[in-house]
Coordinates of N, CA and C in Angstrom, one line a residue:
X1 N 109.3 146.8 38.8 CA 109.7 145.9 37.7 C 108.9 146.3 36.3
X2 N 109.6 146.6 35.3 CA 109.0 147.0 34.2 C 109.2 145.9 33.1
X3 N 108.1 145.1 32.9 CA 108.1 144.1 31.9 C 108.3 144.5 30.4
X4 N 108.2 145.9 30.2 CA 108.2 146.4 28.9 C 109.7 147.0 28.6
X5 N 110.7 146.5 29.4 CA 112.0 146.9 29.1 C 112.4 146.3 27.7
X6 N 113.4 147.0 27.0 CA 113.9 146.5 25.7 C 114.6 145.2 25.9
X7 N 114.5 144.3 25.0 CA 115.2 142.9 25.0 C 116.6 143.4 24.8
X8 N 117.5 142.8 25.7 CA 118.9 143.1 25.4 C 119.8 142.4 24.5
X9 N 119.2 141.2 24.0 CA 119.8 140.7 22.8 C 118.7 139.7 22.2
X10 N 119.0 139.5 20.8 CA 118.0 138.6 20.0 C 118.9 137.6 19.3
X11 N 118.1 136.5 18.9 CA 118.7 135.5 18.2 C 118.8 135.9 16.6
X12 N 120.2 135.7 16.3 CA 120.3 135.9 14.8 C 119.9 134.6 14.0
X13 N 120.1 133.5 14.6 CA 119.6 132.3 14.0 C 119.4 131.3 15.1
X14 N 118.7 130.2 14.7 CA 118.2 129.2 15.7 C 118.3 127.9 14.8
X15 N 118.5 126.7 15.6 CA 118.5 125.4 15.0 C 118.2 124.6 16.2
X16 N 117.5 123.4 15.9 CA 117.2 122.4 16.8 C 118.4 121.4 16.9
X17 N 119.1 121.4 18.1 CA 120.3 120.5 18.1 C 119.9 119.1 18.6
X18 N 118.8 118.9 19.2 CA 118.3 117.6 19.7 C 116.8 117.7 20.2
X19 N 116.2 116.5 19.7 CA 114.6 116.4 19.8 C 114.3 115.1 20.4
X20 N 113.4 115.0 21.2 CA 112.6 113.7 21.6 C 111.3 114.1 21.8
X21 N 110.3 113.0 22.1 CA 109.0 113.4 22.1 C 108.7 114.5 23.3
X22 N 109.6 114.5 24.3 CA 109.1 115.4 25.5 C 109.7 116.9 25.3
X23 N 110.9 117.0 24.7 CA 111.4 118.4 24.7 C 112.5 118.4 23.6
X24 N 112.9 119.6 23.2 CA 114.0 119.8 22.2 C 115.1 120.7 22.8
X25 N 116.1 120.7 22.2 CA 117.3 121.6 22.6 C 117.4 122.5 21.4
X26 N 117.2 123.9 21.6 CA 117.4 124.8 20.5 C 118.6 125.5 20.7
X27 N 119.4 125.7 19.7 CA 120.7 126.4 19.7 C 120.6 127.8 19.1
X28 N 120.7 128.8 19.8 CA 120.5 130.1 19.3 C 121.9 130.8 19.2
X29 N 122.0 131.4 18.0 CA 123.2 132.4 17.9 C 122.8 133.8 18.2
X30 N 123.5 134.2 19.1 CA 122.9 135.7 19.6 C 124.0 136.7 19.7
X31 N 123.5 137.8 19.4 CA 124.5 139.2 19.7 C 124.3 139.7 21.0
X32 N 125.3 139.7 21.8 CA 125.1 140.2 23.3 C 125.3 141.6 23.4
X33 N 124.9 142.3 24.4 CA 124.9 143.6 24.7 C 126.2 144.4 24.5
X34 N 127.3 143.7 24.8 CA 128.5 144.3 24.6 C 129.1 144.2 23.2
X35 N 128.4 143.7 22.3 CA 128.7 143.6 20.8 C 129.3 142.2 20.5
X36 N 129.6 141.4 21.4 CA 130.2 140.1 21.1 C 129.0 139.1 20.6
X37 N 129.4 137.9 20.3 CA 128.4 136.9 19.8 C 128.6 135.7 20.7
X38 N 127.4 135.2 20.8 CA 127.5 133.9 21.7 C 126.4 132.8 21.1
X39 N 126.5 131.6 21.9 CA 125.6 130.6 21.7 C 124.8 130.3 22.9
X40 N 123.5 130.2 22.8 CA 122.6 130.1 24.0 C 121.8 128.8 23.6
X41 N 121.9 127.9 24.5 CA 121.2 126.5 24.3 C 119.9 126.6 25.2
X42 N 118.7 126.4 24.7 CA 117.4 126.4 25.2 C 116.7 125.1 25.3
X43 N 116.4 124.7 26.4 CA 115.5 123.5 26.3 C 114.1 124.0 26.2
X44 N 113.4 123.5 25.0 CA 112.0 124.0 24.8 C 111.0 122.9 25.1
X45 N 110.1 123.4 25.7 CA 108.9 122.5 26.0 C 107.7 123.3 25.6
X46 N 107.2 123.1 24.4 CA 106.3 124.1 23.9 C 105.0 124.2 24.6
X47 N 104.6 123.1 25.2 CA 103.2 122.9 25.8 C 103.1 123.2 27.1
X48 N 104.3 123.2 27.8 CA 104.1 123.4 29.3 C 103.7 122.1 30.1
X49 N 103.4 122.3 31.3 CA 102.9 121.3 32.1 C 102.0 121.9 33.3
X50 N 101.5 120.8 34.0 CA 100.5 121.1 35.1 C 100.9 120.4 36.5
X51 N 100.6 121.1 37.4 CA 100.6 120.4 38.7 C 99.4 120.5 39.4
X52 N 98.8 119.4 40.0 CA 97.4 119.5 40.6 C 97.6 118.8 42.1
X53 N 97.0 119.6 43.0 CA 96.9 119.2 44.4 C 95.6 118.6 44.6
X54 N 95.5 117.2 44.8 CA 94.3 116.6 45.0 C 93.9 116.6 46.5
X55 N 92.7 117.3 46.8 CA 92.1 117.1 48.3 C 90.8 116.5 48.3
X56 N 90.9 115.3 49.3 CA 89.8 114.5 49.4 C 88.6 115.2 50.2
X57 N 87.5 114.7 50.3 CA 86.5 115.3 50.9 C 86.8 115.4 52.5
X58 N 87.6 114.6 53.0 CA 88.1 114.5 54.5 C 89.0 115.7 54.7
X59 N 89.5 116.4 53.8 CA 90.5 117.4 53.8 C 91.9 117.0 53.7
X60 N 92.1 115.7 53.5 CA 93.5 115.0 53.3 C 94.0 115.3 51.8
X61 N 95.2 115.5 51.7 CA 95.9 115.7 50.5 C 96.4 114.4 50.0
X62 N 96.3 114.0 48.7 CA 96.8 112.9 48.2 C 98.2 113.1 47.8
X63 N 99.3 112.7 48.3 CA 100.6 112.9 47.9 C 101.2 111.6 47.1
X64 N 102.2 111.8 46.3 CA 102.8 110.6 45.7 C 104.3 110.4 46.3
X65 N 104.6 109.2 46.6 CA 106.1 108.9 46.9 C 106.4 108.1 45.6
X66 N 107.3 108.7 44.9 CA 107.6 108.4 43.5 C 109.1 108.0 43.3
X67 N 109.3 106.9 42.8 CA 110.7 106.5 42.6 C 111.2 107.2 41.2
X68 N 112.3 107.9 41.4 CA 112.8 108.9 40.2 C 114.2 108.3 39.8
X69 N 114.2 107.6 38.7 CA 115.5 107.1 38.1 C 116.4 108.1 38.0
X70 N 116.1 109.3 37.6 CA 117.1 110.2 37.4 C 117.9 110.6 38.5
X71 N 117.4 110.6 39.8 CA 118.1 110.8 41.0 C 118.4 109.5 41.9
X72 N 117.7 108.4 41.4 CA 118.0 107.4 42.2 C 117.4 107.3 43.5
X73 N 116.3 107.9 43.7 CA 115.6 108.1 45.2 C 114.2 108.1 45.0
X74 N 113.6 107.8 46.1 CA 112.1 108.0 46.3 C 111.9 109.4 46.7
X75 N 111.0 110.2 46.0 CA 110.7 111.5 46.1 C 109.3 111.9 46.4
X76 N 109.0 112.7 47.3 CA 107.4 113.2 47.5 C 107.2 114.2 46.5
X77 N 106.1 113.9 45.9 CA 105.6 114.8 44.7 C 104.1 114.8 44.9
X78 N 103.6 115.7 44.0 CA 102.1 115.8 43.7 C 102.0 115.4 42.2
X79 N 100.8 115.1 41.9 CA 100.4 114.7 40.5 C 100.8 115.9 39.5
X80 N 101.6 115.6 38.6 CA 102.0 116.4 37.5 C 102.1 115.7 36.3
X81 N 102.2 116.6 35.2 CA 102.5 116.0 33.8 C 102.6 117.1 32.7
X82 N 102.9 116.6 31.6 CA 103.0 117.5 30.4 C 101.7 117.8 29.8
X83 N 101.5 118.9 29.1 CA 100.4 119.2 28.4 C 100.8 118.8 26.9
X84 N 99.8 117.9 26.5 CA 99.9 117.4 25.0 C 99.6 118.4 24.0
X85 N 100.0 118.3 23.0 CA 99.6 119.2 21.7 C 98.2 119.1 21.5
X86 N 97.5 120.4 21.5 CA 96.0 120.3 21.3 C 95.3 120.3 22.6
X87 N 96.0 120.2 23.7 CA 95.2 120.0 24.9 C 95.4 121.1 25.8
X88 N 94.3 121.6 26.6 CA 94.4 122.7 27.4 C 95.1 122.3 28.8
X89 N 95.6 123.3 29.5 CA 96.1 123.0 30.8 C 95.1 122.3 31.7
X90 N 93.8 122.8 31.7 CA 92.8 122.2 32.5 C 92.6 120.7 32.1
X91 N 92.7 120.5 30.8 CA 92.3 119.0 30.3 C 93.5 118.2 30.8
X92 N 94.7 118.7 30.8 CA 95.9 117.9 31.2 C 95.9 117.6 32.7
X93 N 95.3 118.9 33.5 CA 95.2 118.5 34.9 C 94.2 117.5 35.2
X94 N 93.1 117.4 34.6 CA 92.0 116.4 34.8 C 92.6 115.0 34.4
X95 N 93.3 115.0 33.4 CA 93.7 113.7 32.9 C 94.9 113.2 33.8
X96 N 95.8 114.1 34.5 CA 96.8 113.6 35.4 C 96.3 113.2 36.7
X97 N 95.2 113.9 37.1 CA 94.4 113.5 38.3 C 94.0 112.2 38.4
X98 N 93.4 111.9 37.1 CA 92.8 110.5 36.9 C 94.0 109.3 36.8
X99 N 94.9 109.7 35.9 CA 96.0 108.7 35.8 C 96.7 108.3 37.1
X100 N 97.2 109.4 37.7 CA 98.2 109.2 38.8 C 97.6 108.9 40.1
X101 N 96.2 109.3 40.4 CA 95.6 109.0 41.7 C 94.3 108.3 41.6
X102 N 93.9 108.2 40.3 CA 92.6 107.6 40.0 C 91.4 108.6 40.4
X103 N 91.7 110.0 40.3 CA 90.7 110.9 41.1 C 90.0 111.6 40.1
X104 N 88.8 112.0 40.3 CA 88.0 113.0 39.7 C 87.5 114.0 40.6
X105 N 87.2 115.1 40.2 CA 86.8 116.3 40.9 C 85.8 117.2 40.0
X106 N 84.9 117.7 40.6 CA 84.0 118.9 40.0 C 84.3 120.1 40.7
X107 N 85.4 120.2 41.3 CA 85.9 121.5 41.8 C 87.4 121.7 41.6
X108 N 87.8 121.9 40.5 CA 89.1 122.2 40.1 C 89.2 123.7 39.8
X109 N 90.1 124.3 40.6 CA 90.4 125.6 40.4 C 92.0 126.0 40.1
X110 N 92.1 127.0 39.1 CA 93.4 127.4 38.7 C 93.9 128.4 39.8
X111 N 95.3 128.1 40.1 CA 95.9 128.7 41.3 C 97.0 129.9 40.7
X112 N 97.6 129.4 39.4 CA 98.7 130.3 39.1 C 99.7 129.5 38.1
X113 N 100.8 130.3 37.9 CA 101.7 129.5 37.1 C 103.3 130.1 37.5
X114 N 104.1 129.2 36.9 CA 105.6 129.6 37.2 C 106.3 128.8 36.2
X115 N 107.6 129.5 35.9 CA 108.6 128.8 35.1 C 109.5 127.8 35.8
X116 N 109.8 126.8 35.3 CA 110.7 125.7 35.9 C 112.1 126.2 36.1
X117 N 112.8 126.6 35.0 CA 114.2 126.7 35.1 C 114.6 127.9 33.9
X118 N 114.4 129.0 34.2 CA 114.4 130.0 33.2 C 115.9 130.4 32.8
X119 N 117.0 129.8 33.4 CA 118.3 129.9 32.9 C 118.5 129.0 31.7
X120 N 117.8 128.0 31.5 CA 118.0 127.2 30.3 C 116.7 126.5 29.8
X121 N 115.5 126.9 30.2 CA 114.4 126.1 29.9 C 113.2 127.0 29.7
X122 N 112.2 126.9 28.8 CA 111.2 127.8 28.5 C 109.9 127.2 29.1
X123 N 110.0 126.0 29.9 CA 108.7 125.5 30.4 C 107.9 126.4 31.3
X124 N 106.6 126.4 31.1 CA 105.8 127.0 32.0 C 104.9 126.0 32.6
X125 N 104.6 126.1 33.9 CA 103.7 125.1 34.7 C 102.6 125.9 35.3
X126 N 101.3 125.3 35.1 CA 100.2 125.8 35.7 C 99.8 124.8 36.8
X127 N 99.3 125.6 37.9 CA 99.0 125.0 39.2 C 97.5 125.0 39.5
X128 N 97.0 123.9 39.9 CA 95.5 123.6 40.0 C 95.4 123.1 41.4
X129 N 94.3 123.2 42.0 CA 93.9 122.6 43.2 C 92.5 122.0 42.8
X130 N 92.3 120.4 43.2 CA 91.1 119.9 42.9 C 90.6 119.6 44.3
X131 N 89.4 120.0 44.6 CA 88.7 119.6 46.0 C 87.7 118.6 45.7
X132 N 87.3 118.0 46.8 CA 86.3 116.9 46.8 C 86.6 115.9 45.9
X133 N 87.9 115.4 45.9 CA 88.4 114.3 45.0 C 87.7 112.9 45.3
X134 N 87.2 112.4 44.2 CA 86.7 111.0 44.4 C 87.6 110.1 43.7
X135 N 87.7 108.9 44.3 CA 88.9 107.9 43.9 C 88.4 106.8 43.2
X136 N 89.2 106.4 42.1 CA 88.8 105.2 41.4 C 90.1 104.6 40.8
X137 N 90.3 104.1 39.8 CA 91.3 103.2 39.4 C 92.3 104.2 38.8
X138 N 93.7 103.9 38.9 CA 94.9 104.7 38.5 C 95.0 104.1 37.1
X139 N 95.8 105.0 36.4 CA 96.3 104.5 35.0 C 98.0 104.8 34.9
X140 N 98.7 104.2 35.7 CA 100.1 104.5 35.8 C 100.7 104.1 34.5
X141 N 101.6 104.9 34.0 CA 102.5 104.6 32.8 C 103.6 103.4 33.5
X142 N 104.1 102.8 32.6 CA 105.2 101.6 33.1 C 106.3 102.2 33.8
X143 N 106.8 103.4 33.5 CA 107.7 104.1 34.2 C 107.4 104.6 35.6
X144 N 106.2 104.9 35.8 CA 105.6 105.5 37.1 C 105.5 104.5 38.2
X145 N 106.5 104.4 38.9 CA 106.6 103.6 40.1 C 106.4 104.5 41.4
X146 N 105.1 104.5 41.9 CA 104.7 105.4 42.9 C 103.8 104.8 43.9
X147 N 103.8 105.2 45.1 CA 102.8 105.0 46.1 C 101.8 106.4 46.2
X148 N 100.5 106.1 46.5 CA 99.6 107.2 46.7 C 99.3 107.2 48.2
X149 N 99.7 108.4 48.9 CA 99.7 108.4 50.3 C 98.8 109.6 50.7
X150 N 97.6 109.3 51.2 CA 96.8 110.5 51.7 C 97.5 110.9 53.1
X151 N 97.5 112.3 53.4 CA 98.0 112.8 54.6 C 97.2 114.1 54.9
X152 N 97.3 114.4 56.2 CA 96.7 115.6 56.8 C 97.4 116.8 55.9
X153 N 96.4 117.8 55.6 CA 97.0 119.0 54.7 C 98.0 119.6 55.4
X154 N 98.0 119.9 56.7 CA 99.1 120.5 57.4 C 100.3 119.8 57.3
X155 N 100.4 118.4 57.4 CA 101.5 117.7 57.3 C 102.0 117.8 56.0
X156 N 101.3 117.7 54.8 CA 101.7 117.8 53.3 C 102.3 119.1 53.1
X157 N 101.6 120.4 53.5 CA 102.2 121.6 53.4 C 103.5 121.8 54.2
X158 N 103.6 121.2 55.3 CA 104.9 121.2 56.2 C 106.0 120.5 55.4
X159 N 105.7 119.6 54.7 CA 106.7 118.8 53.9 C 107.4 119.8 52.8
X160 N 106.4 120.7 52.3 CA 106.8 121.7 51.3 C 107.7 122.7 51.9
X161 N 107.4 123.2 53.0 CA 108.0 124.1 53.7 C 109.4 123.9 54.3
X162 N 109.5 122.6 54.8 CA 110.6 122.2 55.6 C 111.7 121.4 54.8
X163 N 111.4 121.3 53.6 CA 112.6 120.6 52.6 C 112.4 119.0 52.6
X164 N 111.4 118.5 53.2 CA 111.1 117.0 53.1 C 110.8 116.8 51.7
X165 N 110.0 117.6 51.1 CA 109.5 117.5 49.7 C 110.5 118.1 48.8
X166 N 111.4 117.2 48.3 CA 112.7 117.6 47.5 C 112.5 117.9 46.1
X167 N 111.2 117.6 45.6 CA 111.1 117.9 44.3 C 110.6 119.5 44.4
X168 N 111.5 120.3 43.8 CA 111.1 121.8 44.0 C 109.8 122.2 43.4
X169 N 109.5 121.6 42.2 CA 108.5 122.1 41.4 C 107.2 121.7 42.3
X170 N 107.2 120.5 42.9 CA 105.9 120.1 43.5 C 105.9 121.0 44.8
X171 N 107.1 121.4 45.5 CA 107.1 122.2 46.8 C 106.6 123.6 46.4
X172 N 106.9 124.0 45.3 CA 106.4 125.3 45.0 C 105.0 125.4 44.6
X173 N 104.6 124.5 44.0 CA 103.1 124.3 43.8 C 102.2 124.2 44.9
X174 N 102.9 123.4 46.0 CA 102.0 123.0 47.2 C 102.1 124.4 47.9
X175 N 103.2 125.3 48.0 CA 103.2 126.5 48.6 C 102.2 127.6 48.0
X176 N 102.1 127.5 46.7 CA 101.0 128.4 46.0 C 99.7 128.1 46.3
X177 N 99.5 126.7 46.5 CA 98.2 126.2 46.8 C 97.8 126.6 48.3
X178 N 98.8 126.5 49.1 CA 98.6 126.7 50.5 C 98.1 128.2 50.7
X179 N 98.8 129.2 50.1 CA 98.5 130.5 50.1 C 97.2 130.9 49.5
X180 N 96.9 130.1 48.5 CA 95.5 130.3 47.8 C 94.4 129.9 48.7
X181 N 94.6 128.7 49.3 CA 93.5 128.2 50.2 C 93.3 129.1 51.5
X182 N 94.5 129.7 52.0 CA 94.4 130.6 53.1 C 93.6 131.9 52.8
X183 N 93.8 132.3 51.5 CA 93.1 133.6 51.0 C 91.5 133.4 51.0
X184 N 91.2 132.1 50.7 CA 89.9 131.8 50.5 C 89.1 131.5 51.9
X185 N 89.8 131.5 53.1 CA 89.2 131.3 54.4 C 88.6 132.5 54.8

């Protein structure tokens, strides 16, 4: 793969069609490679997001069983959240760890990154693992209805592999961390 390939089309103009505190929808007028014109809508999330896998001193992983209004179901997830303006990805990871599971850690490692939905969104997610997590009080937002469930690491990774964890971004982050941890053994 050659990341230096020429860009096949560029935007002639762009405008924000919709905006809220979490994302915007940008509408680009583009010239396509075949000479025609088109409109491309892009969900823009300029600051990105983080996913953090909290591991307790016992080796257990803290999972979230989170009610998600968007799908009307309880979903297995890991702590995650958006990066605020002026905040680094690491600062966001530390904040989400404390907010969602009440955790702190002096062993936070960067694992990697991935894009969420490249067909329509520019969001990039940064993945961290927090080892030796010490628990305290959580600080959930009013919409965050969740249970914190410690489980054996192999069970948590199995949920990501077998489809029981249906939040695809959490599952991918789990698989990235599983690979990362195996490389360190």
